[in-house]
PDB file of N, CA and C in Angstrom:
ATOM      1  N   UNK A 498     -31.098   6.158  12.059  1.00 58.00           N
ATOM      2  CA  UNK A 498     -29.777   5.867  12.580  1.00 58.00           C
ATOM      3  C   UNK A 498     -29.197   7.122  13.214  1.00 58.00           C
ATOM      4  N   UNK A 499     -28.184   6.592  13.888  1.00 76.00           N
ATOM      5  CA  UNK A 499     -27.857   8.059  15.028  1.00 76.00           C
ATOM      6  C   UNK A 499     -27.201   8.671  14.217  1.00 76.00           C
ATOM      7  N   UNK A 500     -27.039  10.129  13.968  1.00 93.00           N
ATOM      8  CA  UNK A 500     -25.917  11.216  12.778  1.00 93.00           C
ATOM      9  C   UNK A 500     -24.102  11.434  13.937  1.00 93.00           C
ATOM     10  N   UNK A 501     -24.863  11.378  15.151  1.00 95.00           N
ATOM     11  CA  UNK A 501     -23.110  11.905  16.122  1.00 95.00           C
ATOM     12  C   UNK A 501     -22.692  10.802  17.047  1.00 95.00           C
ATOM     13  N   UNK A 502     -21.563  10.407  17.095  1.00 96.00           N
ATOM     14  CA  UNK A 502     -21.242   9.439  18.167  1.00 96.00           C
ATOM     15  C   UNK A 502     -20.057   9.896  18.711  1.00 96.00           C
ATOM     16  N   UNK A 503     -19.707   9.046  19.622  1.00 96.00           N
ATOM     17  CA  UNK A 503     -18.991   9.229  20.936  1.00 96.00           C
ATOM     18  C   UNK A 503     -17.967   8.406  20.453  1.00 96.00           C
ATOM     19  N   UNK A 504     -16.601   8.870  21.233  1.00 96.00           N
ATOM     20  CA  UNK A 504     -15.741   7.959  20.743  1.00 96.00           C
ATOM     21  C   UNK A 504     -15.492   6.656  20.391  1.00 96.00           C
ATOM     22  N   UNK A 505     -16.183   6.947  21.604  1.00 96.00           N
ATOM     23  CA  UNK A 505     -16.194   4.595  21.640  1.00 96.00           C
ATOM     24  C   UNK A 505     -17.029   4.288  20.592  1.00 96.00           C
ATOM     25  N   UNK A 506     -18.117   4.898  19.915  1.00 96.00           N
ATOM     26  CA  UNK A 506     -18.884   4.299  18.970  1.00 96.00           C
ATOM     27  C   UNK A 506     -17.854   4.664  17.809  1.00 96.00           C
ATOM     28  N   UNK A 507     -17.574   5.935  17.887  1.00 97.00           N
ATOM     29  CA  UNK A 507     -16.493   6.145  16.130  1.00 97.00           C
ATOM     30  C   UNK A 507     -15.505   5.150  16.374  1.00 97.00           C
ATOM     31  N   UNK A 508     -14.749   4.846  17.260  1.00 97.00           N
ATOM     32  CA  UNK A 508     -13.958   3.708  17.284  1.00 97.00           C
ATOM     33  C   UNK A 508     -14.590   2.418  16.917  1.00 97.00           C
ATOM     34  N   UNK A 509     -15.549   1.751  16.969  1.00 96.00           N
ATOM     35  CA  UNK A 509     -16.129   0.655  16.878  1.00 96.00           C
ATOM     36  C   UNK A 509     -16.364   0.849  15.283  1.00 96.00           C
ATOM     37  N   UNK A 510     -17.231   1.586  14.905  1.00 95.00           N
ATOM     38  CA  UNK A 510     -17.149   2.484  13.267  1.00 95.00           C
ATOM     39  C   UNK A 510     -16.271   1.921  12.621  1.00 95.00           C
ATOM     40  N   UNK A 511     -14.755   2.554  12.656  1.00 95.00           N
ATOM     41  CA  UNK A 511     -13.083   2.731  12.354  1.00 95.00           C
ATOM     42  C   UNK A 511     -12.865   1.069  12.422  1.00 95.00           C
ATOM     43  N   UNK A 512     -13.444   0.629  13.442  1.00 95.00           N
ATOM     44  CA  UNK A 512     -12.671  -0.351  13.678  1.00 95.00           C
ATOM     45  C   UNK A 512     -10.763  -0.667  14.557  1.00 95.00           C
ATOM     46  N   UNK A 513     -10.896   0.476  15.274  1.00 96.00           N
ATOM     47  CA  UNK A 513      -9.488   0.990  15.585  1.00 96.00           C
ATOM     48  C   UNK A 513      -9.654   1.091  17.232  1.00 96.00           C
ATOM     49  N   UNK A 514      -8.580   1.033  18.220  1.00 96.00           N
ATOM     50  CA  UNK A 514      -8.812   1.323  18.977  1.00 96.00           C
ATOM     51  C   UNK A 514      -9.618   2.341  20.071  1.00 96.00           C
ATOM     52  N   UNK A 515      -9.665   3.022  21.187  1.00 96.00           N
ATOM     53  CA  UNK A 515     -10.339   4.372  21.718  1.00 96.00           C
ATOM     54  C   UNK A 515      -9.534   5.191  21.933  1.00 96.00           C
ATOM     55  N   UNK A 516      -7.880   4.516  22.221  1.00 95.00           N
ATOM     56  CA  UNK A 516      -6.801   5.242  21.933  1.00 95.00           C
ATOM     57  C   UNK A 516      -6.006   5.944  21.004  1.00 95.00           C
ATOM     58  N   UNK A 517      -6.265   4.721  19.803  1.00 96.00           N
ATOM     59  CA  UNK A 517      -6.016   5.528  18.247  1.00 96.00           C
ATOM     60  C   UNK A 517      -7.126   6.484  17.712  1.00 96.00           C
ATOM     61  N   UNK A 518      -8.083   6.121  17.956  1.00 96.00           N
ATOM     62  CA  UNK A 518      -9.468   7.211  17.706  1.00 96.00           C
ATOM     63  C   UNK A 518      -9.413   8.428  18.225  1.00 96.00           C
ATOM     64  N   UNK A 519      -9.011   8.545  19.659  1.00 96.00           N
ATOM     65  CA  UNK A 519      -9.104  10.055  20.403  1.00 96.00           C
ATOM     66  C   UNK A 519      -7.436  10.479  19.614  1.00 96.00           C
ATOM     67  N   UNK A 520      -6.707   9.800  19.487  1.00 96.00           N
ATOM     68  CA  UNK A 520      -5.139  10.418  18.756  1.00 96.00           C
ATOM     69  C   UNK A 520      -5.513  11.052  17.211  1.00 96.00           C
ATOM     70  N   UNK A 521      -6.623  10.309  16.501  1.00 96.00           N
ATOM     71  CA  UNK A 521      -6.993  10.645  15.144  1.00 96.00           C
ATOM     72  C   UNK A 521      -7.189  11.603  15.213  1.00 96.00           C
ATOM     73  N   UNK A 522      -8.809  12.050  16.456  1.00 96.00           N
ATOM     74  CA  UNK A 522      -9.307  13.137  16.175  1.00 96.00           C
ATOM     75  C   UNK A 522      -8.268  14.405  17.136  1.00 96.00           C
ATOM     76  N   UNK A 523      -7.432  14.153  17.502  1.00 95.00           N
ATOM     77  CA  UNK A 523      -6.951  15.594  17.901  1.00 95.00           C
ATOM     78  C   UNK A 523      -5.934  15.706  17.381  1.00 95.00           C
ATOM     79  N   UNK A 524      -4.991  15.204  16.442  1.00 96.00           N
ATOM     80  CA  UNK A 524      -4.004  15.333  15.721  1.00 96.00           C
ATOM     81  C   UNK A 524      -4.977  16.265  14.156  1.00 96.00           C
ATOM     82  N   UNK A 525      -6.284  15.798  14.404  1.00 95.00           N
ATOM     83  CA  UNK A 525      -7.060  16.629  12.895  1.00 95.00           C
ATOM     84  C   UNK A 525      -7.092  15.390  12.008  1.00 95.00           C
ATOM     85  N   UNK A 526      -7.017  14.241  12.289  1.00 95.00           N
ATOM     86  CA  UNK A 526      -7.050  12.952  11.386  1.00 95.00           C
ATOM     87  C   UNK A 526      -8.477  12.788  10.416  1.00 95.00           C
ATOM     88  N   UNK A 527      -9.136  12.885  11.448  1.00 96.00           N
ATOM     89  CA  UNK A 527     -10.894  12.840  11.008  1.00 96.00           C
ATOM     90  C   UNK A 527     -11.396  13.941  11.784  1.00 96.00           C
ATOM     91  N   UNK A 528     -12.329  13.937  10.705  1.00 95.00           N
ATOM     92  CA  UNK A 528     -13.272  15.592  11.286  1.00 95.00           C
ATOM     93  C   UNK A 528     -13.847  15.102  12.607  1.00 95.00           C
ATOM     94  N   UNK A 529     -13.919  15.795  13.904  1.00 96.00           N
ATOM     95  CA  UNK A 529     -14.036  15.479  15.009  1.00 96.00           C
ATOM     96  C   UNK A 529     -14.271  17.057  15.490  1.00 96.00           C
ATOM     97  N   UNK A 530     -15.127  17.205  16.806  1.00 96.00           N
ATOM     98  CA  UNK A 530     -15.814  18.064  17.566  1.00 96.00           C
ATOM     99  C   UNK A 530     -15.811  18.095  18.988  1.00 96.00           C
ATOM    100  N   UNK A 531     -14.697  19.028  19.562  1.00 94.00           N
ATOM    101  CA  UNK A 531     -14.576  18.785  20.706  1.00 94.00           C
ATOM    102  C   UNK A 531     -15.533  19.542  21.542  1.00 94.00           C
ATOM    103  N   UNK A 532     -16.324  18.457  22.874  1.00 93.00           N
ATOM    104  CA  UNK A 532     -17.356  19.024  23.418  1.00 93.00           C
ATOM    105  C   UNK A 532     -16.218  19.203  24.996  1.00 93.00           C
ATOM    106  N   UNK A 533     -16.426  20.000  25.333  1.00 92.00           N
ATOM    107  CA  UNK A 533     -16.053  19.714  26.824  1.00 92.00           C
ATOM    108  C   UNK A 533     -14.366  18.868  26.901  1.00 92.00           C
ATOM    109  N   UNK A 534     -14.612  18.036  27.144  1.00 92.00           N
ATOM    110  CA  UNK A 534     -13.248  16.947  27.000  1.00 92.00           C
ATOM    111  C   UNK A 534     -13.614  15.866  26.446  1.00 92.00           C
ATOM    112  N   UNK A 535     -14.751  15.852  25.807  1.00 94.00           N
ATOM    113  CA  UNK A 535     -14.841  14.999  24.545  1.00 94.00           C
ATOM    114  C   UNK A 535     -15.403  15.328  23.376  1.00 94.00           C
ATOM    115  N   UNK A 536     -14.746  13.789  22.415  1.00 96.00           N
ATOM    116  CA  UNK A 536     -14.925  14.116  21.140  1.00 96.00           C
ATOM    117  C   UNK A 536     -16.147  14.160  20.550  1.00 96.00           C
ATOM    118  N   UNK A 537     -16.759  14.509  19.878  1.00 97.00           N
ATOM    119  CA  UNK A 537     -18.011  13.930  19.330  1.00 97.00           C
ATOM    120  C   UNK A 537     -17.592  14.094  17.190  1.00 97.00           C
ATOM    121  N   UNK A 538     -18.091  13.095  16.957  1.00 97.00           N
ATOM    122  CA  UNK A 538     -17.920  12.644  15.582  1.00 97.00           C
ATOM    123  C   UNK A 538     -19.351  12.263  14.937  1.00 97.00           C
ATOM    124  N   UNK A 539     -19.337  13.043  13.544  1.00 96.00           N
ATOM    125  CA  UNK A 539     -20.715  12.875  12.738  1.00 96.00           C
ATOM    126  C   UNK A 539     -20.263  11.340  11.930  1.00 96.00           C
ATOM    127  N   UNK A 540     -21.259  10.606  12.138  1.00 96.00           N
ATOM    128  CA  UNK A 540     -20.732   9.415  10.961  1.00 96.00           C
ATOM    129  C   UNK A 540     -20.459   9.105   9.651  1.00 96.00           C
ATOM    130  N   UNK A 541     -21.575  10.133   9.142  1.00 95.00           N
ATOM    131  CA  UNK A 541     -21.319  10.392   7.688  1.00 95.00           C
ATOM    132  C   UNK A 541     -19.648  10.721   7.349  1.00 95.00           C
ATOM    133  N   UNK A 542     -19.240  11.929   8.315  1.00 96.00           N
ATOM    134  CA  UNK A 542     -17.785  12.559   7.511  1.00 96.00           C
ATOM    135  C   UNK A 542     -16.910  11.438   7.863  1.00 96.00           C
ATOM    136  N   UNK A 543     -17.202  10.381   8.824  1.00 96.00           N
ATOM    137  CA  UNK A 543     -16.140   9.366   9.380  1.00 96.00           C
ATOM    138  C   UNK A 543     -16.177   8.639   7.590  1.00 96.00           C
ATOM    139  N   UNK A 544     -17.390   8.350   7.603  1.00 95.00           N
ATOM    140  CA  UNK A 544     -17.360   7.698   6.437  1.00 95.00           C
ATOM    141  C   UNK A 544     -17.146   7.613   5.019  1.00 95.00           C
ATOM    142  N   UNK A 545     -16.882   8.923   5.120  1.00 96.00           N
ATOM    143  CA  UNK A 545     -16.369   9.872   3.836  1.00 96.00           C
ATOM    144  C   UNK A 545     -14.847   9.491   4.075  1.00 96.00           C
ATOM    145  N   UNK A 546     -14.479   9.939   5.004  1.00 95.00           N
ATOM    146  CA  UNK A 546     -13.144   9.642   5.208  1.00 95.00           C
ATOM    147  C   UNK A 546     -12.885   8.757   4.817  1.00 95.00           C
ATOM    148  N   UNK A 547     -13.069   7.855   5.154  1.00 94.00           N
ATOM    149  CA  UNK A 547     -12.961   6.186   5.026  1.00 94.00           C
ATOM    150  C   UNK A 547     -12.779   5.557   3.624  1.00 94.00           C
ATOM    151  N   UNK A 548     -14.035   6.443   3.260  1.00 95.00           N
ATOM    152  CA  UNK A 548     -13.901   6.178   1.421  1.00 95.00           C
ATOM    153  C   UNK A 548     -12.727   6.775   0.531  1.00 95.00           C
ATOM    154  N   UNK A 549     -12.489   8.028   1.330  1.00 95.00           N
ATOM    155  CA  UNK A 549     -11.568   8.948   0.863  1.00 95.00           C
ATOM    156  C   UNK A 549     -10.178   8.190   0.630  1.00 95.00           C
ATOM    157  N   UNK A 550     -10.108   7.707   1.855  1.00 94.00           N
ATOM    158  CA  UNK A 550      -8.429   7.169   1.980  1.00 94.00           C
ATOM    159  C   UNK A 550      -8.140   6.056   1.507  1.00 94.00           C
ATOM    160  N   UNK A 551      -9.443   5.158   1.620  1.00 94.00           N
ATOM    161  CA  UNK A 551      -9.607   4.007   0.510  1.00 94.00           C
ATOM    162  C   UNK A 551      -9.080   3.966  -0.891  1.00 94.00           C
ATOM    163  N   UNK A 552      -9.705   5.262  -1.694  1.00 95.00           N
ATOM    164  CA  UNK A 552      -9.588   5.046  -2.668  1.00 95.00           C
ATOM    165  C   UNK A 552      -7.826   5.966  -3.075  1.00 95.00           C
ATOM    166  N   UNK A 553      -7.365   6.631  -2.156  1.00 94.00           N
ATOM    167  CA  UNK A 553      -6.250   7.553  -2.208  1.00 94.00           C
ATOM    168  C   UNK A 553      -5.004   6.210  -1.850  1.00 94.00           C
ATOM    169  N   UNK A 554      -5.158   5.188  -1.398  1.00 93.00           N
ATOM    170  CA  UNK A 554      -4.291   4.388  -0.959  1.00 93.00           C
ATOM    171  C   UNK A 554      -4.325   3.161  -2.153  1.00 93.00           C
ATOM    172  N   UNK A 555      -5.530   3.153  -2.850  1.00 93.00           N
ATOM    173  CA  UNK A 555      -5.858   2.184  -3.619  1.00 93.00           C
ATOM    174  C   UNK A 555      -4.938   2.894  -5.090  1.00 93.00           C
ATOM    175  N   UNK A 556      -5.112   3.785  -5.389  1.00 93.00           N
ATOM    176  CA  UNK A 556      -4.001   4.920  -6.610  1.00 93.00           C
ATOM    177  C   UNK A 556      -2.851   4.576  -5.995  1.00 93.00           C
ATOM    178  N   UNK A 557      -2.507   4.783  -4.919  1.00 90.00           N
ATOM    179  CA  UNK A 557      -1.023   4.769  -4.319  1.00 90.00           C
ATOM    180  C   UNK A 557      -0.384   3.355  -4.823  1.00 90.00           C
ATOM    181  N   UNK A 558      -1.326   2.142  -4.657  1.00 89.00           N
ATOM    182  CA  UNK A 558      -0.959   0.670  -4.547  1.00 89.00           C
ATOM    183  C   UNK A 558      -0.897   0.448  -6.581  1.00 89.00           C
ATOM    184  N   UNK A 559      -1.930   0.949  -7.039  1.00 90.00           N
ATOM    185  CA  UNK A 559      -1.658   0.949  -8.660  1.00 90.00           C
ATOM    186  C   UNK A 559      -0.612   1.638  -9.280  1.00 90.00           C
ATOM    187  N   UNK A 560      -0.307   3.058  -8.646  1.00 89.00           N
ATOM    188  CA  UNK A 560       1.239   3.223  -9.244  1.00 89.00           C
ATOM    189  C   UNK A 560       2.788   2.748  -8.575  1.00 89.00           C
ATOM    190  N   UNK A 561       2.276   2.347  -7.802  1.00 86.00           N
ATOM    191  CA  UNK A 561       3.523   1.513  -7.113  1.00 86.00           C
ATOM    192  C   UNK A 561       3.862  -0.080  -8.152  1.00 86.00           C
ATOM    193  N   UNK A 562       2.792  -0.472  -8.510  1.00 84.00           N
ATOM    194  CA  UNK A 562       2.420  -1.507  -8.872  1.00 84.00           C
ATOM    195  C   UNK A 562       3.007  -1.735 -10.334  1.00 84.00           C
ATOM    196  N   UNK A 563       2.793  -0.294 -11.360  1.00 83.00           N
ATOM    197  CA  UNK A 563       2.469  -0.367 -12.517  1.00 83.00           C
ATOM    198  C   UNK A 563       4.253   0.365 -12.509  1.00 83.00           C
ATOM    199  N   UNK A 564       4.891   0.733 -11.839  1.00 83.00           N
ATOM    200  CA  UNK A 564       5.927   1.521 -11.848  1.00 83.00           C
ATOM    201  C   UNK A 564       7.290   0.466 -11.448  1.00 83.00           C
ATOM    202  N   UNK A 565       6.799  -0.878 -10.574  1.00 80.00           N
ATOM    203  CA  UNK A 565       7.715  -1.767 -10.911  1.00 80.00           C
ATOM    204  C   UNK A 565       7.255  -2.999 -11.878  1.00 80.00           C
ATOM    205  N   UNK A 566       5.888  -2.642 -12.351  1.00 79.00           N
ATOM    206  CA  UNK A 566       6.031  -3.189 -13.925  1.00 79.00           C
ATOM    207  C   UNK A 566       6.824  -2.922 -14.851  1.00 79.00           C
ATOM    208  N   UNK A 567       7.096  -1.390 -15.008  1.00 78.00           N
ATOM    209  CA  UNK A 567       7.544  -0.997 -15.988  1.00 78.00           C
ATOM    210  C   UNK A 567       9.244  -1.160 -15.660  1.00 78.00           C
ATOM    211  N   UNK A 568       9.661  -0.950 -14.435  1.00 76.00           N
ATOM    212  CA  UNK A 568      10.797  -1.161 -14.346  1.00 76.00           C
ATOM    213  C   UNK A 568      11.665  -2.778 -14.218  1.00 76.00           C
ATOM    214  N   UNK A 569      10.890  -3.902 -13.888  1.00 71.00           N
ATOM    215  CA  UNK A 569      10.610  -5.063 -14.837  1.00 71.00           C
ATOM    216  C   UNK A 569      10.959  -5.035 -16.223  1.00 71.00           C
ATOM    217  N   UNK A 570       9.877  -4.506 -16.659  1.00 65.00           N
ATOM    218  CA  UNK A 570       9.874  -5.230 -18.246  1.00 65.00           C
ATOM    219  C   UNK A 570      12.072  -3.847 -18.606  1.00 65.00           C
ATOM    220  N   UNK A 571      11.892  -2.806 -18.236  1.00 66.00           N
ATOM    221  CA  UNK A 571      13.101  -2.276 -18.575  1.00 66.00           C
ATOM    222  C   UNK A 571      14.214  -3.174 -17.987  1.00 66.00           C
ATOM    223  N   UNK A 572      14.454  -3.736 -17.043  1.00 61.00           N
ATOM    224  CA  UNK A 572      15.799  -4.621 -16.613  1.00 61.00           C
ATOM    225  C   UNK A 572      15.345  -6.175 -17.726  1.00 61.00           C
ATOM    226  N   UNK A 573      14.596  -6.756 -17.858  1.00 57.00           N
ATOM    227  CA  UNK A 573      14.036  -7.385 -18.802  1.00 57.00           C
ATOM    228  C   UNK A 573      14.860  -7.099 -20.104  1.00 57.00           C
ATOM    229  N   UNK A 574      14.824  -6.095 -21.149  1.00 62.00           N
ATOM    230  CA  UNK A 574      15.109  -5.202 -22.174  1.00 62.00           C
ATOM    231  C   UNK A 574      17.027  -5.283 -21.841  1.00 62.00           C
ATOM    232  N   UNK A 575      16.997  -5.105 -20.359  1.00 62.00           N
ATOM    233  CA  UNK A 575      18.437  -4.338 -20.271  1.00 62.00           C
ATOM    234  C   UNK A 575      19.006  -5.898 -20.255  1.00 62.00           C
ATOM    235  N   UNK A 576      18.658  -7.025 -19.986  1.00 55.00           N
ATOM    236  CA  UNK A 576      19.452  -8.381 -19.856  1.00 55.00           C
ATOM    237  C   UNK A 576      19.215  -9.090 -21.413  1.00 55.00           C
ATOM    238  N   UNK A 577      18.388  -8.490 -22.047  1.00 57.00           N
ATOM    239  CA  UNK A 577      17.986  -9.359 -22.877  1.00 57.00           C
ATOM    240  C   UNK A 577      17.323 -10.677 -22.912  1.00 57.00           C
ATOM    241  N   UNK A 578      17.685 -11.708 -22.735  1.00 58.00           N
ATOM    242  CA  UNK A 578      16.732 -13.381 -22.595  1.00 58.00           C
ATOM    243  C   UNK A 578      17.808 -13.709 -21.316  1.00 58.00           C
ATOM    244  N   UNK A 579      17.114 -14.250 -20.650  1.00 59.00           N
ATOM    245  CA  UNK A 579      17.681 -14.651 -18.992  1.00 59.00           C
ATOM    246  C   UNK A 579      18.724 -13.971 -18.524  1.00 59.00           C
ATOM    247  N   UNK A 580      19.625 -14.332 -17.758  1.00 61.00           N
ATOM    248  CA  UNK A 580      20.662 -13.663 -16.928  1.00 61.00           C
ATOM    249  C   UNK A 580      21.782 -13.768 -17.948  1.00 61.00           C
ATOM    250  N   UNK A 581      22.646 -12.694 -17.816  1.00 61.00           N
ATOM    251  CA  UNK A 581      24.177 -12.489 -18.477  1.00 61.00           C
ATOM    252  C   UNK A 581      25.004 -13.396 -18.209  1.00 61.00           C
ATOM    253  N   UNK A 582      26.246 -13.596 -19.468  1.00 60.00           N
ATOM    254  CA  UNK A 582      26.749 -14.387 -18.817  1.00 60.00           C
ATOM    255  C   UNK A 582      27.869 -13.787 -18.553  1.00 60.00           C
ATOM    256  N   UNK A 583      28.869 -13.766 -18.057  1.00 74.00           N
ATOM    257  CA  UNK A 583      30.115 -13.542 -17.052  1.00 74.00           C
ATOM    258  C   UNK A 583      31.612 -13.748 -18.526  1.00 74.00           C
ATOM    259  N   UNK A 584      31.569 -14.723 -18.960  1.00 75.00           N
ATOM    260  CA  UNK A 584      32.325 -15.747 -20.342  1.00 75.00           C
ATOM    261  C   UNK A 584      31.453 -16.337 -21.158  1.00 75.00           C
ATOM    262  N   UNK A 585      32.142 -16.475 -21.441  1.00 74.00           N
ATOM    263  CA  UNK A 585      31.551 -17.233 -23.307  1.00 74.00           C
ATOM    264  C   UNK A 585      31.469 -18.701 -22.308  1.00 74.00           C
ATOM    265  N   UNK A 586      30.519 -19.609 -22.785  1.00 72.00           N
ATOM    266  CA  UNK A 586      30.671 -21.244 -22.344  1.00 72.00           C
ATOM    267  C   UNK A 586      31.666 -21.795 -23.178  1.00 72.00           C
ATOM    268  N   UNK A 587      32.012 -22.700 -22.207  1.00 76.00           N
ATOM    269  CA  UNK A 587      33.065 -23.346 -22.988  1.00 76.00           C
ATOM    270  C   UNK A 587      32.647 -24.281 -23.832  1.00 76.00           C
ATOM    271  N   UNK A 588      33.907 -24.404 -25.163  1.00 78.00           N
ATOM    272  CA  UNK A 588      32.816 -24.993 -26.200  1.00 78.00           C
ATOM    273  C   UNK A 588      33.992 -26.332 -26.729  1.00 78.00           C
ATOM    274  N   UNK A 589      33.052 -27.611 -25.991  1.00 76.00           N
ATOM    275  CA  UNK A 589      33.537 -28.750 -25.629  1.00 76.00           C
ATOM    276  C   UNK A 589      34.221 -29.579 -27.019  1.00 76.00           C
ATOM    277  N   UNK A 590      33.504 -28.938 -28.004  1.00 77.00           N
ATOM    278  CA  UNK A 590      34.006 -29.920 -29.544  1.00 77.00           C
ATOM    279  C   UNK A 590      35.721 -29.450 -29.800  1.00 77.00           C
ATOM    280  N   UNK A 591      35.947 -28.613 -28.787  1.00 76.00           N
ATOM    281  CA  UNK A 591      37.300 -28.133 -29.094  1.00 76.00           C
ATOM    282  C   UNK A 591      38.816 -29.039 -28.154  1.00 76.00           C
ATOM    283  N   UNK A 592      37.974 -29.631 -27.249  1.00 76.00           N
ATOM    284  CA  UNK A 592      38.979 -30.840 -26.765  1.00 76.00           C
ATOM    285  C   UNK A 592      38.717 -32.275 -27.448  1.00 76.00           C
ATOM    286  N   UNK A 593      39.869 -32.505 -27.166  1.00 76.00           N
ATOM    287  CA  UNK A 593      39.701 -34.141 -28.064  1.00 76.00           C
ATOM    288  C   UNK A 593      39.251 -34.988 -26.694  1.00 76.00           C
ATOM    289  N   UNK A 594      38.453 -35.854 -27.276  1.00 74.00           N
ATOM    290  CA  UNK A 594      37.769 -37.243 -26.693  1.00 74.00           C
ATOM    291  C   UNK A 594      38.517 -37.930 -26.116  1.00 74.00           C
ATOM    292  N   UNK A 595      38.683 -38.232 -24.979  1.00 72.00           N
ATOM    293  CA  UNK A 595      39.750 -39.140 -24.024  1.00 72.00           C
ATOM    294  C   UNK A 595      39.566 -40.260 -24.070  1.00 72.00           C
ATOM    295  N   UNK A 596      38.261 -40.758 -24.619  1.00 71.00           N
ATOM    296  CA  UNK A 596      37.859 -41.821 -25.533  1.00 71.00           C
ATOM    297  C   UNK A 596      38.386 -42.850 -26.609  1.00 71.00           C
ATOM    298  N   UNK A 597      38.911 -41.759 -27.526  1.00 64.00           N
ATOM    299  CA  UNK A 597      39.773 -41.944 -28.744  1.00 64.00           C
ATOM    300  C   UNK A 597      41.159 -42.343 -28.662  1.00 64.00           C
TER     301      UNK A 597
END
């Protein structure tokens, strides 16, 4: 398999545009190698990358996750059993029966 590609192939790679690809690699996004006026990219480090941010975004999504768990179960704690009430309900055995 080929080790260096050309933009258009690291883009196809990425899955990302040739426009977001050449912006990646000259902002320093992904390790990238400028020849002349182009980029050239090893696939391996694309793919490192890839894994990299995978798993750095995947931590990001578990403490986001586990942090409005916890702040859940605390408003939970802070209401006690369902929503507050505002007054006491009114407590009907205390009018007489229009009945009667």
């Amino acid at each position: 398999m080929k080790e260096t590609l050309d933009t258009v192939e690291a883009a196809e790679l990425m899955r990302v545009s040739l426009g977001k690809m050449t912006e990646l690699a000259r902002t320093g996004e992904v390790p990238a190698v400028m020849l002349g006026t182009h980029y050239l990219f090893l696939r391996d480090e694309l793919l490192e990358y890839l894994r990299t941010r995978a798993k750095e975004e995947q931590r990001l999504r578990r403490e986001m996750a586990d942090a409005a768990r916890r702040m859940g179960d605390q408003a939970a704690e802070k209401r006690g059993r369902g929503r507050p009430r505002r007054r006491p309900p009114i407590d009907l055995r205390a009018y007489p029966d229009p009945a009667d």
